[in-house]
Amino acid sequence: MRNAMKLSFLVSSLCLLLPLCLAANVTYDRRSLIIDGHRKLLISASIHYPRSVPGMWPSLVQNAKEGGVDVIETYVFWNGHELSPDNYHFDGRFDLVKFVNIVHQAGLYLILRIGPFVAAEWNFGGVPVWLHYIPNTVFRTDNASFKYYMQKFTTYIVNLMKKEKLFASQGGPIILSQVENEYGDIERVYGEGGKPYAMWAAQMAVSQNIGVPWIMCQQYDAPDPVINTCNSFYCDQFTPNSPNKPKIWTENWPGWFKTFGARDPHRPPEDIAFSVARFFQKGGSLQNYYMYHGGTNFGRTAGGPFITTSYDYDAPIDEYGLPRLPKWGHLKELHRAIKLTERVLLNSEPTYISLGPSLEADVYTDSSGACAAFIANIDEKDDKTVQFRNISYHLPAWSVSILPDCKNVVFNTAVIRSQTAMVEMVPEDLHPSVDVTNKDLKSPKWEVFVEQAGIWGKADFVQNGLVDHLNTTKDTTDYLWYTTSIFVNENEKFLKGSQPVLLVESKGHALHAFINKKLQVSATGNGSDITFKFKQTISLKAGKNEIALLSMTVGLQNAGPFYEWVGAGLTKVVIEGFNSGPVDLSSHAWSYKIGLQGEHLGIYKPDGIKNVKWLSSREPPKQQPLTWYKVILDAPSGNEPIGLDMVHMGKGLAWLNGEEIGRYWPRKSSIHDLCIQKCDYRGKFRPDKCLTGCGEPTQRWYHVPRSWFKPSGNILVIFEEKGGDPTKIRLSKRKVSGICAHLGEGHPSIESWSEAENVERKSKATVHLKCPDNARIATIKFASFGTPQGSCGSYSIGDCHDPNSISLVEKVCLNRNECRIELGEEGFNKGLCPSVTKKLAVEAMCS
């Protein structure tokens, strides 16, 4: 907390100088939030503080600000803060005060979604698991115990924010706060306890007297003065439940989450921009991207079950903190265009005009005569030409054009003018830290500790029958050993000479079955169905056979009615194939052991590695289950973000210097799944519309923040459950290797618009190329002015081509960090293909 105190002092000092730090009066009416008497049209971005690290927070916030964002939004993660009753944690990734102060220092507002139930694909929906085991507690209903603990934590967070003067009413950045989360969708399922609980939550929140409004998302009966808000891919048709409340969109999903073994979802930037423009066209005033930066589910924080460690979300800023281009750039231009209309939009009522089938305009004119218009083509297939105020406009299918003066188009949602970035994960061999006994060490020296299959030490308990996994571990670990034995007579014969068959049924999530210390079968559910059952032939010997079943969770349920009662673990274990009939072991005596020996001894922590005897080896064992691997490394060179490449490993957990990288599992999606080569942005988006990655690992690389590395002596610890090849583990650098742009005539940059003059300066369409900081444009790999074909990475020359294209682009761009090329003004052949609308496509390499 020391760093947070320093930052808090710094911000407090700056507040003496900055008008932003003055107490603000935040109110609202039907049109917008009103801050100190001024209406605000706001663009918000979700960045969850524990899904990145403090060293990343300033750059993430700055990238959001540069992307045209006014507000940062975050949940508060109850189970990350209250580890046990009254045991609070606000350090490291969970330093909420430091995060809010960084947002404040950047001059942005903040929306604090306290919840404290958050869903968010976060373990147990953000609610502490210990609360489930408080007697007579039922989550999210009119239950005295749950309400007591919920109010207690909410009050704790509110008081913390008040103490640090972080609400806008105190001069801080917090302009809105949220209680509960998407409860209206399931309220009726809770019967008589549903509505009273929702009304209590609202009343409890308002009674906190924070000086700014409260919101409840997807809460259709939110009582005054609480604002009900919308969560969806599209919210243009949303209407608040009171004519006195503004139209707010708390979750616009610019991508989607992933589950292990599934394909990668992608949402096209054209469709995201369309949804945002439609929202503001139809009277919206505050829109939030969930997520703008998704980040990483470090450690065991992922929910689901089966949510990946990566929470990249296909967001405008990627998991590693790099702007995702063209998505980030396209939305930045959208935000600039919308802001040009702010004054008129918020101070007038729209006039709706039908321009034909699937064509419509909303026109805003204020008392001074200033005018702004949005023209939409909501046809999912066909481009159209419309007449508006005696001017002809071309509208691509499923697009909105923004006219800040009701005349000139400064932005169309389907026309991407921003550059595209080609991003690579560049592998680097592990660099072992110098061993004082062998200064010529070139290959890593691995150390190994092997877990015993089954009970290590003494059993935690012995019980007849199969227990629920979660009720036993209480989520202190992913792992629970179920062990028993079966005796096979020497003269035992199996049916028709076949081998015995192990039949297992489980409530989830995954299982490794060991027979006589040997791994014989693994099984798992998935993100669609966490349960599983299987039949597998096994080998038994004459005499006593030890059966050790390692049950595993892969993140806990995070949403749904009564979700806290969803269990896990084995429900049936039978061995079939005996002449005498199947042997049902389900009711036998089972010995149980919670967790792994290495976990109990803390051997993944720098101060715990000496708790076991590690065996050193230049050639560590491969394809060996239940194995801990340790290696000591130097930090990778450079400053690029780092990902741990685990494609040659099986499944397990990873740590660096005791920090939890998280679960790894390069589980592949099916090659028989349907994937797309190019996504058609037209028409309503759904999570299964634009999927890629068929037959590939859902997650290959695992983010390791740069701030976790020391220059040398970094301890990487891996626990491998089922077997892999640690010699093929790599640390990969995330690099922008190339950039592309593809723009046609007739699409001038939004930068050519002058709001003061309310006119568009006559200018050519301009291609803007920019390499990352400290990099230069080293090569022009492709350039064509004319009718180039293809997309970034695969451009080709079309029927019309200026042969001087590459040399002209090289003249303007080579050896520069960024450059701008005006179409038709850099020596391009103006008489080329006179009847054709020409484009310029460029691909450049950065180094």
mmCIF file with all atom_site columns, C-alpha atoms in Angstrom, residues 594-774:
data_model
loop_
_atom_site.group_PDB
_atom_site.id
_atom_site.type_symbol
_atom_site.label_atom_id
_atom_site.label_alt_id
_atom_site.label_comp_id
_atom_site.label_asym_id
_atom_site.label_entity_id
_atom_site.label_seq_id
_atom_site.pdbx_PDB_ins_code
_atom_site.Cartn_x
_atom_site.Cartn_y
_atom_site.Cartn_z
_atom_site.occupancy
_atom_site.B_iso_or_equiv
_atom_site.pdbx_formal_charge
_atom_site.auth_seq_id
_atom_site.auth_comp_id
_atom_site.auth_asym_id
_atom_site.auth_atom_id
_atom_site.pdbx_PDB_model_num
ATOM 1   C CA . ILE A 1 594 ? -6.933  -32.221 -0.853  1.00 0.00 ? 594 ILE A CA 1
ATOM 2   C CA . GLY A 1 595 ? -4.404  -30.662 -3.191  1.00 0.00 ? 595 GLY A CA 1
ATOM 3   C CA . LEU A 1 596 ? -0.883  -31.548 -4.262  1.00 0.00 ? 596 LEU A CA 1
ATOM 4   C CA . GLN A 1 597 ? 2.122   -32.097 -2.044  1.00 0.00 ? 597 GLN A CA 1
ATOM 5   C CA . GLY A 1 598 ? 3.998   -29.371 -3.902  1.00 0.00 ? 598 GLY A CA 1
ATOM 6   C CA . GLU A 1 599 ? 1.145   -26.946 -3.271  1.00 0.00 ? 599 GLU A CA 1
ATOM 7   C CA . HIS A 1 600 ? 1.089   -27.719 0.445   1.00 0.00 ? 600 HIS A CA 1
ATOM 8   C CA . LEU A 1 601 ? 4.856   -27.207 0.672   1.00 0.00 ? 601 LEU A CA 1
ATOM 9   C CA . GLY A 1 602 ? 4.705   -23.984 -1.382  1.00 0.00 ? 602 GLY A CA 1
ATOM 10  C CA . ILE A 1 603 ? 7.493   -25.095 -3.707  1.00 0.00 ? 603 ILE A CA 1
ATOM 11  C CA . TYR A 1 604 ? 6.379   -22.583 -6.360  1.00 0.00 ? 604 TYR A CA 1
ATOM 12  C CA . LYS A 1 605 ? 7.343   -19.719 -4.037  1.00 0.00 ? 605 LYS A CA 1
ATOM 13  C CA . PRO A 1 606 ? 10.919  -18.424 -3.807  1.00 0.00 ? 606 PRO A CA 1
ATOM 14  C CA . ASP A 1 607 ? 10.918  -19.085 -0.056  1.00 0.00 ? 607 ASP A CA 1
ATOM 15  C CA . GLY A 1 608 ? 9.412   -22.571 -0.472  1.00 0.00 ? 608 GLY A CA 1
ATOM 16  C CA . ILE A 1 609 ? 11.568  -24.158 -3.148  1.00 0.00 ? 609 ILE A CA 1
ATOM 17  C CA . LYS A 1 610 ? 13.876  -25.666 -0.507  1.00 0.00 ? 610 LYS A CA 1
ATOM 18  C CA . ASN A 1 611 ? 11.016  -27.592 1.063   1.00 0.00 ? 611 ASN A CA 1
ATOM 19  C CA . VAL A 1 612 ? 11.610  -30.566 -1.245  1.00 0.00 ? 612 VAL A CA 1
ATOM 20  C CA . LYS A 1 613 ? 14.648  -32.243 -2.763  1.00 0.00 ? 613 LYS A CA 1
ATOM 21  C CA . TRP A 1 614 ? 14.813  -31.302 -6.426  1.00 0.00 ? 614 TRP A CA 1
ATOM 22  C CA . LEU A 1 615 ? 16.666  -33.579 -8.840  1.00 0.00 ? 615 LEU A CA 1
ATOM 23  C CA . SER A 1 616 ? 18.875  -31.715 -11.327 1.00 0.00 ? 616 SER A CA 1
ATOM 24  C CA . SER A 1 617 ? 19.048  -32.683 -14.977 1.00 0.00 ? 617 SER A CA 1
ATOM 25  C CA . ARG A 1 618 ? 20.230  -31.244 -18.285 1.00 0.00 ? 618 ARG A CA 1
ATOM 26  C CA . GLU A 1 619 ? 17.645  -33.519 -19.900 1.00 0.00 ? 619 GLU A CA 1
ATOM 27  C CA . PRO A 1 620 ? 14.490  -33.337 -17.799 1.00 0.00 ? 620 PRO A CA 1
ATOM 28  C CA . PRO A 1 621 ? 11.967  -36.180 -18.052 1.00 0.00 ? 621 PRO A CA 1
ATOM 29  C CA . LYS A 1 622 ? 9.445   -35.783 -20.855 1.00 0.00 ? 622 LYS A CA 1
ATOM 30  C CA . GLN A 1 623 ? 5.826   -36.913 -21.114 1.00 0.00 ? 623 GLN A CA 1
ATOM 31  C CA . GLN A 1 624 ? 5.856   -37.649 -17.398 1.00 0.00 ? 624 GLN A CA 1
ATOM 32  C CA . PRO A 1 625 ? 2.728   -36.863 -15.355 1.00 0.00 ? 625 PRO A CA 1
ATOM 33  C CA . LEU A 1 626 ? 2.562   -35.214 -11.923 1.00 0.00 ? 626 LEU A CA 1
ATOM 34  C CA . THR A 1 627 ? 5.913   -33.505 -12.395 1.00 0.00 ? 627 THR A CA 1
ATOM 35  C CA . TRP A 1 628 ? 7.170   -30.184 -11.068 1.00 0.00 ? 628 TRP A CA 1
ATOM 36  C CA . TYR A 1 629 ? 9.842   -28.474 -13.174 1.00 0.00 ? 629 TYR A CA 1
ATOM 37  C CA . LYS A 1 630 ? 12.025  -25.593 -12.010 1.00 0.00 ? 630 LYS A CA 1
ATOM 38  C CA . VAL A 1 631 ? 14.531  -23.537 -13.981 1.00 0.00 ? 631 VAL A CA 1
ATOM 39  C CA . ILE A 1 632 ? 16.392  -20.284 -13.216 1.00 0.00 ? 632 ILE A CA 1
ATOM 40  C CA . LEU A 1 633 ? 16.504  -17.758 -16.044 1.00 0.00 ? 633 LEU A CA 1
ATOM 41  C CA . ASP A 1 634 ? 17.663  -14.333 -17.113 1.00 0.00 ? 634 ASP A CA 1
ATOM 42  C CA . ALA A 1 635 ? 15.011  -11.887 -18.234 1.00 0.00 ? 635 ALA A CA 1
ATOM 43  C CA . PRO A 1 636 ? 14.408  -11.776 -21.999 1.00 0.00 ? 636 PRO A CA 1
ATOM 44  C CA . SER A 1 637 ? 16.153  -8.912  -23.766 1.00 0.00 ? 637 SER A CA 1
ATOM 45  C CA . GLY A 1 638 ? 14.292  -5.806  -24.882 1.00 0.00 ? 638 GLY A CA 1
ATOM 46  C CA . ASN A 1 639 ? 11.059  -4.373  -23.485 1.00 0.00 ? 639 ASN A CA 1
ATOM 47  C CA . GLU A 1 640 ? 8.407   -6.117  -25.589 1.00 0.00 ? 640 GLU A CA 1
ATOM 48  C CA . PRO A 1 641 ? 5.581   -7.924  -23.766 1.00 0.00 ? 641 PRO A CA 1
ATOM 49  C CA . ILE A 1 642 ? 6.307   -11.590 -23.012 1.00 0.00 ? 642 ILE A CA 1
ATOM 50  C CA . GLY A 1 643 ? 4.251   -14.741 -23.481 1.00 0.00 ? 643 GLY A CA 1
ATOM 51  C CA . LEU A 1 644 ? 5.174   -18.208 -22.192 1.00 0.00 ? 644 LEU A CA 1
ATOM 52  C CA . ASP A 1 645 ? 4.842   -20.689 -25.081 1.00 0.00 ? 645 ASP A CA 1
ATOM 53  C CA . MET A 1 646 ? 3.391   -23.922 -23.660 1.00 0.00 ? 646 MET A CA 1
ATOM 54  C CA . VAL A 1 647 ? 2.261   -25.614 -26.858 1.00 0.00 ? 647 VAL A CA 1
ATOM 55  C CA . HIS A 1 648 ? 4.434   -28.670 -26.152 1.00 0.00 ? 648 HIS A CA 1
ATOM 56  C CA . MET A 1 649 ? 3.147   -29.138 -22.610 1.00 0.00 ? 649 MET A CA 1
ATOM 57  C CA . GLY A 1 650 ? 0.002   -30.914 -21.449 1.00 0.00 ? 650 GLY A CA 1
ATOM 58  C CA . LYS A 1 651 ? -1.964  -29.196 -18.685 1.00 0.00 ? 651 LYS A CA 1
ATOM 59  C CA . GLY A 1 652 ? -1.046  -27.562 -15.407 1.00 0.00 ? 652 GLY A CA 1
ATOM 60  C CA . LEU A 1 653 ? -0.020  -24.415 -13.580 1.00 0.00 ? 653 LEU A CA 1
ATOM 61  C CA . ALA A 1 654 ? 2.891   -21.982 -13.940 1.00 0.00 ? 654 ALA A CA 1
ATOM 62  C CA . TRP A 1 655 ? 4.602   -19.390 -11.738 1.00 0.00 ? 655 TRP A CA 1
ATOM 63  C CA . LEU A 1 656 ? 7.433   -16.874 -12.141 1.00 0.00 ? 656 LEU A CA 1
ATOM 64  C CA . ASN A 1 657 ? 9.188   -15.740 -8.978  1.00 0.00 ? 657 ASN A CA 1
ATOM 65  C CA . GLY A 1 658 ? 6.145   -16.874 -7.029  1.00 0.00 ? 658 GLY A CA 1
ATOM 66  C CA . GLU A 1 659 ? 3.732   -14.821 -9.146  1.00 0.00 ? 659 GLU A CA 1
ATOM 67  C CA . GLU A 1 660 ? 0.849   -16.841 -10.540 1.00 0.00 ? 660 GLU A CA 1
ATOM 68  C CA . ILE A 1 661 ? 0.948   -16.964 -14.340 1.00 0.00 ? 661 ILE A CA 1
ATOM 69  C CA . GLY A 1 662 ? -2.092  -19.224 -14.224 1.00 0.00 ? 662 GLY A CA 1
ATOM 70  C CA . ARG A 1 663 ? -3.517  -22.391 -15.675 1.00 0.00 ? 663 ARG A CA 1
ATOM 71  C CA . TYR A 1 664 ? -2.026  -23.542 -18.963 1.00 0.00 ? 664 TYR A CA 1
ATOM 72  C CA . TRP A 1 665 ? -3.724  -26.015 -21.263 1.00 0.00 ? 665 TRP A CA 1
ATOM 73  C CA . PRO A 1 666 ? -2.984  -25.962 -25.014 1.00 0.00 ? 666 PRO A CA 1
ATOM 74  C CA . ARG A 1 667 ? -6.185  -27.893 -25.639 1.00 0.00 ? 667 ARG A CA 1
ATOM 75  C CA . LYS A 1 668 ? -7.130  -27.853 -29.303 1.00 0.00 ? 668 LYS A CA 1
ATOM 76  C CA . SER A 1 669 ? -10.484 -27.151 -30.857 1.00 0.00 ? 669 SER A CA 1
ATOM 77  C CA . SER A 1 670 ? -11.844 -29.722 -33.266 1.00 0.00 ? 670 SER A CA 1
ATOM 78  C CA . ILE A 1 671 ? -10.635 -29.732 -36.860 1.00 0.00 ? 671 ILE A CA 1
ATOM 79  C CA . HIS A 1 672 ? -14.238 -30.548 -37.733 1.00 0.00 ? 672 HIS A CA 1
ATOM 80  C CA . ASP A 1 673 ? -15.539 -27.256 -36.313 1.00 0.00 ? 673 ASP A CA 1
ATOM 81  C CA . LEU A 1 674 ? -16.569 -24.495 -38.690 1.00 0.00 ? 674 LEU A CA 1
ATOM 82  C CA . CYS A 1 675 ? -14.148 -21.580 -38.998 1.00 0.00 ? 675 CYS A CA 1
ATOM 83  C CA . ILE A 1 676 ? -14.131 -18.587 -41.340 1.00 0.00 ? 676 ILE A CA 1
ATOM 84  C CA . GLN A 1 677 ? -11.383 -17.049 -43.456 1.00 0.00 ? 677 GLN A CA 1
ATOM 85  C CA . LYS A 1 678 ? -12.962 -13.593 -43.648 1.00 0.00 ? 678 LYS A CA 1
ATOM 86  C CA . CYS A 1 679 ? -15.713 -12.271 -41.425 1.00 0.00 ? 679 CYS A CA 1
ATOM 87  C CA . ASP A 1 680 ? -18.671 -10.510 -43.005 1.00 0.00 ? 680 ASP A CA 1
ATOM 88  C CA . TYR A 1 681 ? -19.372 -7.587  -40.707 1.00 0.00 ? 681 TYR A CA 1
ATOM 89  C CA . ARG A 1 682 ? -22.863 -7.098  -42.143 1.00 0.00 ? 682 ARG A CA 1
ATOM 90  C CA . GLY A 1 683 ? -25.796 -8.200  -40.029 1.00 0.00 ? 683 GLY A CA 1
ATOM 91  C CA . LYS A 1 684 ? -26.205 -8.754  -36.310 1.00 0.00 ? 684 LYS A CA 1
ATOM 92  C CA . PHE A 1 685 ? -23.247 -10.213 -34.517 1.00 0.00 ? 685 PHE A CA 1
ATOM 93  C CA . ARG A 1 686 ? -23.368 -13.239 -32.239 1.00 0.00 ? 686 ARG A CA 1
ATOM 94  C CA . PRO A 1 687 ? -20.470 -15.003 -30.498 1.00 0.00 ? 687 PRO A CA 1
ATOM 95  C CA . ASP A 1 688 ? -20.401 -17.901 -32.970 1.00 0.00 ? 688 ASP A CA 1
ATOM 96  C CA . LYS A 1 689 ? -20.484 -15.744 -36.121 1.00 0.00 ? 689 LYS A CA 1
ATOM 97  C CA . CYS A 1 690 ? -16.786 -15.133 -36.780 1.00 0.00 ? 690 CYS A CA 1
ATOM 98  C CA . LEU A 1 691 ? -14.741 -18.000 -35.345 1.00 0.00 ? 691 LEU A CA 1
ATOM 99  C CA . THR A 1 692 ? -11.150 -18.929 -36.160 1.00 0.00 ? 692 THR A CA 1
ATOM 100 C CA . GLY A 1 693 ? -8.573  -21.413 -34.892 1.00 0.00 ? 693 GLY A CA 1
ATOM 101 C CA . CYS A 1 694 ? -10.124 -24.746 -35.841 1.00 0.00 ? 694 CYS A CA 1
ATOM 102 C CA . GLY A 1 695 ? -7.797  -27.589 -34.904 1.00 0.00 ? 695 GLY A CA 1
ATOM 103 C CA . GLU A 1 696 ? -5.464  -25.225 -33.032 1.00 0.00 ? 696 GLU A CA 1
ATOM 104 C CA . PRO A 1 697 ? -4.820  -24.688 -29.308 1.00 0.00 ? 697 PRO A CA 1
ATOM 105 C CA . THR A 1 698 ? -7.309  -22.263 -27.820 1.00 0.00 ? 698 THR A CA 1
ATOM 106 C CA . GLN A 1 699 ? -4.425  -20.733 -25.898 1.00 0.00 ? 699 GLN A CA 1
ATOM 107 C CA . ARG A 1 700 ? -0.768  -21.319 -26.697 1.00 0.00 ? 700 ARG A CA 1
ATOM 108 C CA . TRP A 1 701 ? 0.912   -18.302 -25.038 1.00 0.00 ? 701 TRP A CA 1
ATOM 109 C CA . TYR A 1 702 ? 0.498   -17.170 -21.425 1.00 0.00 ? 702 TYR A CA 1
ATOM 110 C CA . HIS A 1 703 ? 1.192   -13.564 -20.520 1.00 0.00 ? 703 HIS A CA 1
ATOM 111 C CA . VAL A 1 704 ? 4.112   -12.997 -18.138 1.00 0.00 ? 704 VAL A CA 1
ATOM 112 C CA . PRO A 1 705 ? 4.225   -9.281  -17.238 1.00 0.00 ? 705 PRO A CA 1
ATOM 113 C CA . ARG A 1 706 ? 7.595   -7.607  -17.696 1.00 0.00 ? 706 ARG A CA 1
ATOM 114 C CA . SER A 1 707 ? 7.431   -6.212  -14.163 1.00 0.00 ? 707 SER A CA 1
ATOM 115 C CA . TRP A 1 708 ? 7.607   -9.759  -12.766 1.00 0.00 ? 708 TRP A CA 1
ATOM 116 C CA . PHE A 1 709 ? 11.092  -10.294 -14.191 1.00 0.00 ? 709 PHE A CA 1
ATOM 117 C CA . LYS A 1 710 ? 14.361  -9.471  -12.458 1.00 0.00 ? 710 LYS A CA 1
ATOM 118 C CA . PRO A 1 711 ? 17.475  -9.003  -14.644 1.00 0.00 ? 711 PRO A CA 1
ATOM 119 C CA . SER A 1 712 ? 18.601  -12.498 -13.616 1.00 0.00 ? 712 SER A CA 1
ATOM 120 C CA . GLY A 1 713 ? 17.788  -15.275 -11.180 1.00 0.00 ? 713 GLY A CA 1
ATOM 121 C CA . ASN A 1 714 ? 14.137  -15.609 -12.259 1.00 0.00 ? 714 ASN A CA 1
ATOM 122 C CA . ILE A 1 715 ? 12.579  -18.815 -10.953 1.00 0.00 ? 715 ILE A CA 1
ATOM 123 C CA . LEU A 1 716 ? 10.136  -20.403 -13.406 1.00 0.00 ? 716 LEU A CA 1
ATOM 124 C CA . VAL A 1 717 ? 8.126   -23.240 -11.860 1.00 0.00 ? 717 VAL A CA 1
ATOM 125 C CA . ILE A 1 718 ? 5.804   -25.505 -13.833 1.00 0.00 ? 718 ILE A CA 1
ATOM 126 C CA . PHE A 1 719 ? 3.473   -28.192 -12.520 1.00 0.00 ? 719 PHE A CA 1
ATOM 127 C CA . GLU A 1 720 ? 2.625   -30.611 -15.327 1.00 0.00 ? 720 GLU A CA 1
ATOM 128 C CA . GLU A 1 721 ? -0.364  -32.883 -14.733 1.00 0.00 ? 721 GLU A CA 1
ATOM 129 C CA . LYS A 1 722 ? -0.254  -35.345 -17.595 1.00 0.00 ? 722 LYS A CA 1
ATOM 130 C CA . GLY A 1 723 ? 3.031   -34.992 -19.466 1.00 0.00 ? 723 GLY A CA 1
ATOM 131 C CA . GLY A 1 724 ? 4.848   -32.638 -21.836 1.00 0.00 ? 724 GLY A CA 1
ATOM 132 C CA . ASP A 1 725 ? 8.276   -31.623 -23.093 1.00 0.00 ? 725 ASP A CA 1
ATOM 133 C CA . PRO A 1 726 ? 9.716   -28.798 -20.959 1.00 0.00 ? 726 PRO A CA 1
ATOM 134 C CA . THR A 1 727 ? 12.785  -28.464 -23.197 1.00 0.00 ? 727 THR A CA 1
ATOM 135 C CA . LYS A 1 728 ? 10.508  -26.895 -25.808 1.00 0.00 ? 728 LYS A CA 1
ATOM 136 C CA . ILE A 1 729 ? 9.130   -24.194 -23.511 1.00 0.00 ? 729 ILE A CA 1
ATOM 137 C CA . ARG A 1 730 ? 9.947   -20.745 -24.875 1.00 0.00 ? 730 ARG A CA 1
ATOM 138 C CA . LEU A 1 731 ? 9.498   -17.132 -23.855 1.00 0.00 ? 731 LEU A CA 1
ATOM 139 C CA . SER A 1 732 ? 8.090   -15.251 -26.857 1.00 0.00 ? 732 SER A CA 1
ATOM 140 C CA . LYS A 1 733 ? 8.131   -11.512 -27.471 1.00 0.00 ? 733 LYS A CA 1
ATOM 141 C CA . ARG A 1 734 ? 4.976   -9.863  -28.759 1.00 0.00 ? 734 ARG A CA 1
ATOM 142 C CA . LYS A 1 735 ? 6.081   -7.621  -31.624 1.00 0.00 ? 735 LYS A CA 1
ATOM 143 C CA . VAL A 1 736 ? 4.435   -5.495  -34.281 1.00 0.00 ? 736 VAL A CA 1
ATOM 144 C CA . SER A 1 737 ? 6.369   -6.711  -37.316 1.00 0.00 ? 737 SER A CA 1
ATOM 145 C CA . GLY A 1 738 ? 4.430   -4.926  -40.026 1.00 0.00 ? 738 GLY A CA 1
ATOM 146 C CA . ILE A 1 739 ? 1.759   -2.353  -40.728 1.00 0.00 ? 739 ILE A CA 1
ATOM 147 C CA . CYS A 1 740 ? -0.713  -1.948  -43.564 1.00 0.00 ? 740 CYS A CA 1
ATOM 148 C CA . ALA A 1 741 ? -3.175  0.606   -44.854 1.00 0.00 ? 741 ALA A CA 1
ATOM 149 C CA . HIS A 1 742 ? -5.733  0.407   -47.643 1.00 0.00 ? 742 HIS A CA 1
ATOM 150 C CA . LEU A 1 743 ? -7.731  3.529   -48.436 1.00 0.00 ? 743 LEU A CA 1
ATOM 151 C CA . GLY A 1 744 ? -9.686  4.853   -51.365 1.00 0.00 ? 744 GLY A CA 1
ATOM 152 C CA . GLU A 1 745 ? -10.234 8.297   -52.832 1.00 0.00 ? 745 GLU A CA 1
ATOM 153 C CA . GLY A 1 746 ? -13.233 10.131  -51.465 1.00 0.00 ? 746 GLY A CA 1
ATOM 154 C CA . HIS A 1 747 ? -12.500 9.231   -47.843 1.00 0.00 ? 747 HIS A CA 1
ATOM 155 C CA . PRO A 1 748 ? -10.698 12.264  -46.411 1.00 0.00 ? 748 PRO A CA 1
ATOM 156 C CA . SER A 1 749 ? -9.325  11.999  -42.900 1.00 0.00 ? 749 SER A CA 1
ATOM 157 C CA . ILE A 1 750 ? -11.481 13.159  -40.008 1.00 0.00 ? 750 ILE A CA 1
ATOM 158 C CA . GLU A 1 751 ? -8.523  15.354  -39.098 1.00 0.00 ? 751 GLU A CA 1
ATOM 159 C CA . SER A 1 752 ? -9.456  17.556  -42.069 1.00 0.00 ? 752 SER A CA 1
ATOM 160 C CA . TRP A 1 753 ? -12.636 18.588  -40.281 1.00 0.00 ? 753 TRP A CA 1
ATOM 161 C CA . SER A 1 754 ? -12.622 21.905  -38.483 1.00 0.00 ? 754 SER A CA 1
ATOM 162 C CA . GLU A 1 755 ? -15.297 22.106  -35.815 1.00 0.00 ? 755 GLU A CA 1
ATOM 163 C CA . ALA A 1 756 ? -14.653 25.790  -35.263 1.00 0.00 ? 756 ALA A CA 1
ATOM 164 C CA . GLU A 1 757 ? -15.278 26.597  -38.903 1.00 0.00 ? 757 GLU A CA 1
ATOM 165 C CA . ASN A 1 758 ? -17.944 23.892  -39.167 1.00 0.00 ? 758 ASN A CA 1
ATOM 166 C CA . VAL A 1 759 ? -16.618 23.060  -42.611 1.00 0.00 ? 759 VAL A CA 1
ATOM 167 C CA . GLU A 1 760 ? -14.527 20.348  -44.140 1.00 0.00 ? 760 GLU A CA 1
ATOM 168 C CA . ARG A 1 761 ? -11.311 21.628  -45.628 1.00 0.00 ? 761 ARG A CA 1
ATOM 169 C CA . LYS A 1 762 ? -10.741 20.346  -49.101 1.00 0.00 ? 762 LYS A CA 1
ATOM 170 C CA . SER A 1 763 ? -8.166  17.606  -48.697 1.00 0.00 ? 763 SER A CA 1
ATOM 171 C CA . LYS A 1 764 ? -7.247  14.294  -50.156 1.00 0.00 ? 764 LYS A CA 1
ATOM 172 C CA . ALA A 1 765 ? -7.703  10.949  -48.507 1.00 0.00 ? 765 ALA A CA 1
ATOM 173 C CA . THR A 1 766 ? -4.568  10.313  -46.466 1.00 0.00 ? 766 THR A CA 1
ATOM 174 C CA . VAL A 1 767 ? -2.880  7.031   -45.571 1.00 0.00 ? 767 VAL A CA 1
ATOM 175 C CA . HIS A 1 768 ? -1.249  7.237   -42.146 1.00 0.00 ? 768 HIS A CA 1
ATOM 176 C CA . LEU A 1 769 ? 1.407   4.654   -41.209 1.00 0.00 ? 769 LEU A CA 1
ATOM 177 C CA . LYS A 1 770 ? 3.064   4.451   -37.791 1.00 0.00 ? 770 LYS A CA 1
ATOM 178 C CA . CYS A 1 771 ? 5.425   1.884   -36.321 1.00 0.00 ? 771 CYS A CA 1
ATOM 179 C CA . PRO A 1 772 ? 5.635   1.311   -32.553 1.00 0.00 ? 772 PRO A CA 1
ATOM 180 C CA . ASP A 1 773 ? 7.734   3.772   -30.574 1.00 0.00 ? 773 ASP A CA 1
ATOM 181 C CA . ASN A 1 774 ? 11.475  3.226   -31.030 1.00 0.00 ? 774 ASN A CA 1
#
